[in-house]
mmCIF file of C-alpha atoms in Angstrom:
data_model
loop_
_atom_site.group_PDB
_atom_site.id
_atom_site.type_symbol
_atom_site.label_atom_id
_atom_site.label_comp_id
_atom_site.label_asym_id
_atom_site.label_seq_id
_atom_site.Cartn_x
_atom_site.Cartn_y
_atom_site.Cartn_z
ATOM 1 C CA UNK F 10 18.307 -18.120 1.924
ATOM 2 C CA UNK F 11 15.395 -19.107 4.307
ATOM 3 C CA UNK F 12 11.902 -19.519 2.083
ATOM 4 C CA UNK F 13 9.301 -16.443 3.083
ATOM 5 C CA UNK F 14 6.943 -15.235 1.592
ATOM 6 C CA UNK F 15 8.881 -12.418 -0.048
ATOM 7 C CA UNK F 16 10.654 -15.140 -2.045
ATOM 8 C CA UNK F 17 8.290 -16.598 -3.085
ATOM 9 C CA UNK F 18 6.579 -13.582 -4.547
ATOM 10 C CA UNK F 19 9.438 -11.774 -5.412
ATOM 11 C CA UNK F 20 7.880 -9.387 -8.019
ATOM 12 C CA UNK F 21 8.860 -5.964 -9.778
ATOM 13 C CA UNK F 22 9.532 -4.415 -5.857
ATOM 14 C CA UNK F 23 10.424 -6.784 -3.295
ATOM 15 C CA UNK F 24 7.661 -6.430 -0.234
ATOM 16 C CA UNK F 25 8.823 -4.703 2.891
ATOM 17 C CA UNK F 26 7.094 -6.883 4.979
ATOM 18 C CA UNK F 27 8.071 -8.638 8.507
ATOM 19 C CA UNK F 28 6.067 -9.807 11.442
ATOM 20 C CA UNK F 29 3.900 -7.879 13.876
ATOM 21 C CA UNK F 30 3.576 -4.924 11.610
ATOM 22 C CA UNK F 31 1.423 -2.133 12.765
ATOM 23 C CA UNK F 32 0.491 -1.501 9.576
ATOM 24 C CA UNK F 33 0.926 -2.502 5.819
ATOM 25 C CA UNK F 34 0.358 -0.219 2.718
ATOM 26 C CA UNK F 35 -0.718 -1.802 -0.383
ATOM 27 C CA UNK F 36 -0.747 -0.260 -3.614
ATOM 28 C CA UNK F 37 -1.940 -1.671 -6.844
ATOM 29 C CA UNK F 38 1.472 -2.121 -8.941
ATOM 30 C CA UNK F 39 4.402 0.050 -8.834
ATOM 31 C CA UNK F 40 4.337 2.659 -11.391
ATOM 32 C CA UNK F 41 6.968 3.100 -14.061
ATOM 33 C CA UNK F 42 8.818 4.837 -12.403
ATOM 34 C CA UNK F 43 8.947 3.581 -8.900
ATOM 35 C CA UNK F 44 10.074 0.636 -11.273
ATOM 36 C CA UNK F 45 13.093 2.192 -12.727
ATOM 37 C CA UNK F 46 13.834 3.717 -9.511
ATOM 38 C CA UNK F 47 12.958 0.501 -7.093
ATOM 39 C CA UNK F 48 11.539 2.331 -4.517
ATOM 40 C CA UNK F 49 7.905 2.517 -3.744
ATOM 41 C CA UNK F 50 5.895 6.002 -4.872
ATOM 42 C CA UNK F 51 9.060 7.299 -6.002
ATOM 43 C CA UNK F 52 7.404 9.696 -8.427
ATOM 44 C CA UNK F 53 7.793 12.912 -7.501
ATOM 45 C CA UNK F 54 4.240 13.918 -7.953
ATOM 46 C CA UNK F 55 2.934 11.311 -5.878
ATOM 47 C CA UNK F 56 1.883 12.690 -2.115
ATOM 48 C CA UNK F 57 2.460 9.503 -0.466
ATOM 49 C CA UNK F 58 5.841 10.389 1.264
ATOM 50 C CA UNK F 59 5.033 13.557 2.117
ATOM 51 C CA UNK F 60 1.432 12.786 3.925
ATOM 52 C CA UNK F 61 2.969 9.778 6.102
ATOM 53 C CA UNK F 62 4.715 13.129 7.552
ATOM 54 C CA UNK F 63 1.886 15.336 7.638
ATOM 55 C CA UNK F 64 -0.574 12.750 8.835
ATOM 56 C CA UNK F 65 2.020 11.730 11.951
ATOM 57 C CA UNK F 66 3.352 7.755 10.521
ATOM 58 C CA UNK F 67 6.197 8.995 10.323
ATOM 59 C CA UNK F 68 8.157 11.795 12.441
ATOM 60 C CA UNK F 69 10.380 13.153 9.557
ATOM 61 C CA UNK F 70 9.580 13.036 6.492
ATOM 62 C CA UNK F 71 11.435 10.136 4.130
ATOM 63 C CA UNK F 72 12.586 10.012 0.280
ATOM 64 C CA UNK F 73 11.164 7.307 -1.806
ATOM 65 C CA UNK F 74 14.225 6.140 -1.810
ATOM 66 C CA UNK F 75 14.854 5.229 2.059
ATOM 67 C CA UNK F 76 11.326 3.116 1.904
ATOM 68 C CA UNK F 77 13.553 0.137 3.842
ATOM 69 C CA UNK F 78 13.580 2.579 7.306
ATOM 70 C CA UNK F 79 9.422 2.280 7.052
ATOM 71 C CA UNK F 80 10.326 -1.246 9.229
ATOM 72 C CA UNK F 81 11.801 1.106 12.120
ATOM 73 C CA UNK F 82 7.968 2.640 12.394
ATOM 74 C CA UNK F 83 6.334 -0.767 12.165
ATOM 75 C CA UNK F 84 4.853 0.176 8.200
ATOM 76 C CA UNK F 85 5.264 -2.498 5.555
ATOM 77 C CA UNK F 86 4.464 -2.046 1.786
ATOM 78 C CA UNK F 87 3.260 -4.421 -0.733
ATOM 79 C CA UNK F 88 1.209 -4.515 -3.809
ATOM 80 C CA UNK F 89 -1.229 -6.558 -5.086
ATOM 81 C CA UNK F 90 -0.235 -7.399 -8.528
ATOM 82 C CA UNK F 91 4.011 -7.710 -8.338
ATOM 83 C CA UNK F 92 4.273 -8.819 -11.685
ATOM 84 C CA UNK F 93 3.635 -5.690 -13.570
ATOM 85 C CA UNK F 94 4.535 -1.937 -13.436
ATOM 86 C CA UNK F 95 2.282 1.466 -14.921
ATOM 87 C CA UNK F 96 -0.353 3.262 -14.105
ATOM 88 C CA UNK F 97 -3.810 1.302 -13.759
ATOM 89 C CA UNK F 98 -5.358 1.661 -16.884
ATOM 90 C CA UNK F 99 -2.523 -0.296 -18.401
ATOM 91 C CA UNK F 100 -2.281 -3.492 -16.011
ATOM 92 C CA UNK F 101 -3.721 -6.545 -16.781
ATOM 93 C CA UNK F 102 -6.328 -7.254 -14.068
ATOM 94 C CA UNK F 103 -5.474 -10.861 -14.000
ATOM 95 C CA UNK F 104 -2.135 -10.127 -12.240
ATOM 96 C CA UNK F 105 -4.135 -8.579 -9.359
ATOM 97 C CA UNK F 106 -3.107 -11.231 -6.691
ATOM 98 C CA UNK F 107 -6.289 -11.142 -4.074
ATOM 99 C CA UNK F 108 -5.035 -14.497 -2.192
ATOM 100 C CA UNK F 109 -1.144 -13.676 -2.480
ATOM 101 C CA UNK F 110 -1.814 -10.723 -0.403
ATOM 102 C CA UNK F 111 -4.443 -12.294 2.091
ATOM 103 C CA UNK F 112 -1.958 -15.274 2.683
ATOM 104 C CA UNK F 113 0.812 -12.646 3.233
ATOM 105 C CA UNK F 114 -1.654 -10.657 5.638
ATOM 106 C CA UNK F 115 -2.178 -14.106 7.137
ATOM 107 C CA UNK F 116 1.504 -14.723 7.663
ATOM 108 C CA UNK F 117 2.833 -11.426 8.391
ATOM 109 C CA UNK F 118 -0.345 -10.601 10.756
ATOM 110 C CA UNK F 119 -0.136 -6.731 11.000
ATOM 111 C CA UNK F 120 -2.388 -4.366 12.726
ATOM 112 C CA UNK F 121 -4.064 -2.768 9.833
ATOM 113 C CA UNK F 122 -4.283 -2.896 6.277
ATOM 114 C CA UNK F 123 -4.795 -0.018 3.990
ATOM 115 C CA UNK F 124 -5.151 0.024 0.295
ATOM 116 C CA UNK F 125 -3.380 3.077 -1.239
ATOM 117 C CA UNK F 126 -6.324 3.678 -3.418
ATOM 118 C CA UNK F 127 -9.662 2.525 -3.922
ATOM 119 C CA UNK F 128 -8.943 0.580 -7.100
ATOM 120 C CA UNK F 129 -6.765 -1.455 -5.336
ATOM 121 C CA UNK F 130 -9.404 -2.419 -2.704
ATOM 122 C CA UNK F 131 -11.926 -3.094 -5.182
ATOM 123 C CA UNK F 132 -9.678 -5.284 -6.923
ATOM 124 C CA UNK F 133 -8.862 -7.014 -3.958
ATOM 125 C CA UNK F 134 -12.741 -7.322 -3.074
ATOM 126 C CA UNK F 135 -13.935 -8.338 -6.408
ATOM 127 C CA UNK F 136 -16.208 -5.313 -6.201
ATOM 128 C CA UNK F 137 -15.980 -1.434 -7.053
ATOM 129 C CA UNK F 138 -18.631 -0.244 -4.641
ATOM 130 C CA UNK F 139 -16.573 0.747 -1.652
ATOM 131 C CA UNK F 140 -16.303 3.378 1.056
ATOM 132 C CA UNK F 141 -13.113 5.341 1.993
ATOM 133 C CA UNK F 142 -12.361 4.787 6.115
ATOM 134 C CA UNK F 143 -12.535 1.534 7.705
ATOM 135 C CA UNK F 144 -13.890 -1.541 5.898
ATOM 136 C CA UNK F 145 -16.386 -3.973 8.117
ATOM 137 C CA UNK F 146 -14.636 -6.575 6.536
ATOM 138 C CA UNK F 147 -10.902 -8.015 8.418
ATOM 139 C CA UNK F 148 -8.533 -10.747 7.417
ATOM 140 C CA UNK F 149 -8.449 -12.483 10.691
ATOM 141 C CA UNK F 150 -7.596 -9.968 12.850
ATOM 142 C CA UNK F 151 -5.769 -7.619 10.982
ATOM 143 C CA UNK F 152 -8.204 -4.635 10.226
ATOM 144 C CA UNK F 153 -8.514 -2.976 6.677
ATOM 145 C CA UNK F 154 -8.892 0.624 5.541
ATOM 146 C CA UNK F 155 -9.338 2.183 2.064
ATOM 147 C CA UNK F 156 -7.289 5.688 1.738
ATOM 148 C CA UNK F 157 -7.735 7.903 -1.514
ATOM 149 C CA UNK F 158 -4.579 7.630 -4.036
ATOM 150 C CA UNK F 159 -1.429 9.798 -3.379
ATOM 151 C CA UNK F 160 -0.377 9.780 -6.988
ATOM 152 C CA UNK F 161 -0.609 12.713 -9.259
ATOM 153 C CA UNK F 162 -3.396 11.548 -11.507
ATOM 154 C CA UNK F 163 -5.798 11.940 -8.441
ATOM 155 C CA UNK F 164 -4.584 15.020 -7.198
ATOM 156 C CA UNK F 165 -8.030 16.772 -8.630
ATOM 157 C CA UNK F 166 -9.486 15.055 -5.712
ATOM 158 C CA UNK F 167 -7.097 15.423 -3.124
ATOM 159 C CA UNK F 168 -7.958 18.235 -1.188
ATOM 160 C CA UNK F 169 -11.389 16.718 0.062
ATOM 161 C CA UNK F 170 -10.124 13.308 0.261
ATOM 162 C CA UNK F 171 -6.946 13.411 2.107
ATOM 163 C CA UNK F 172 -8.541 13.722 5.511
ATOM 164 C CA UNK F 173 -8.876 9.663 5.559
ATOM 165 C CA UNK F 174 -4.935 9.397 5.487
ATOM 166 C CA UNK F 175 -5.345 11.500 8.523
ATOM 167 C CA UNK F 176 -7.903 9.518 10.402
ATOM 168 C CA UNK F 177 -6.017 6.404 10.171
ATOM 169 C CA UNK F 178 -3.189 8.239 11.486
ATOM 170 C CA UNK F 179 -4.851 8.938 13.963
ATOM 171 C CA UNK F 180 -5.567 5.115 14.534
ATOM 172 C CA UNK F 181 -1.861 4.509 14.371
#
């Protein structure tokens, strides 16, 4: 087996990542049950598969389990800590991964990258004041944006957030 980066950070989902993305997705850990199931935002309360229909990524809408077909439509996923699975409360902030996922952003080079939630991001930044939308910030040349969280725990906040998933696909 050829050495990428995927095997080399193998973690609790493998990445779904290839060259010349137009855009990568990157969550903060899988939760328990995307775990179990080994398929990204496979919780059924989690909006994630149903807005990369609604927002136009995608034009039909996909079960967690069928994440793999995201390559057809140029998406990647990835996380940025792959060792552990739960919601975030529970993870161990040291497994956040900031330079695994800028070298894989480095190698991989996609369009855009968008933290599923602003946790993630600020984990990622080393800061918690951050702004939904496009960041000013880049990895080389691959831009970043911060979307709201899909998953059910946020879904008191939904309604007036989810227009950002819409902007960026917009962008896409």
């Amino acid at each position: 087996m050829p050495k990428t980066l995927s095997t080399i950070f193998p973690g609790v989902l493998p990445d779904l990542l290839i060259d010349d993305l137009k855009l990568v997705f990157c969550g903060t850990a899988p939760s328990r049950r995307s775990a179990q199931d080994k398929a990204y935002y496979a919780h059924p309360g989690n909006l994630f598969w149903p807005t990369l229909f609604a927002a136009g990524f995608l034009p039909q809408r996909l079960q967690a389990a069928e994440y793999p077909l995201l390559l057809k439509y140029a998406i990647g996923l990835t996380d940025l800590n792959k060792q552990q699975s739960g919601v975030d409360a529970t993870l161990d902030k040291d497994c956040f991964d900031s330079q695994a996922l800028r070298e894989k952003i480095l190698f991989y080079h996609p369009k855009i990258l968008a933290f599923t939630s602003k946790y993630a991001a600020s984990q990622f930044y080393g800061r918690s004041k951050l702004e939904y939308g496009p960041q000013a910030e880049s990895i080389a040349d691959t831009r970043i944006w911060v979307l709201p969280s899909t998953s059910g725990n946020a879904r008191p906040h939904w309604a007036r957030l989810k227009h950002y998933w819409y902007q960026l696909g917009d962008c896409y």
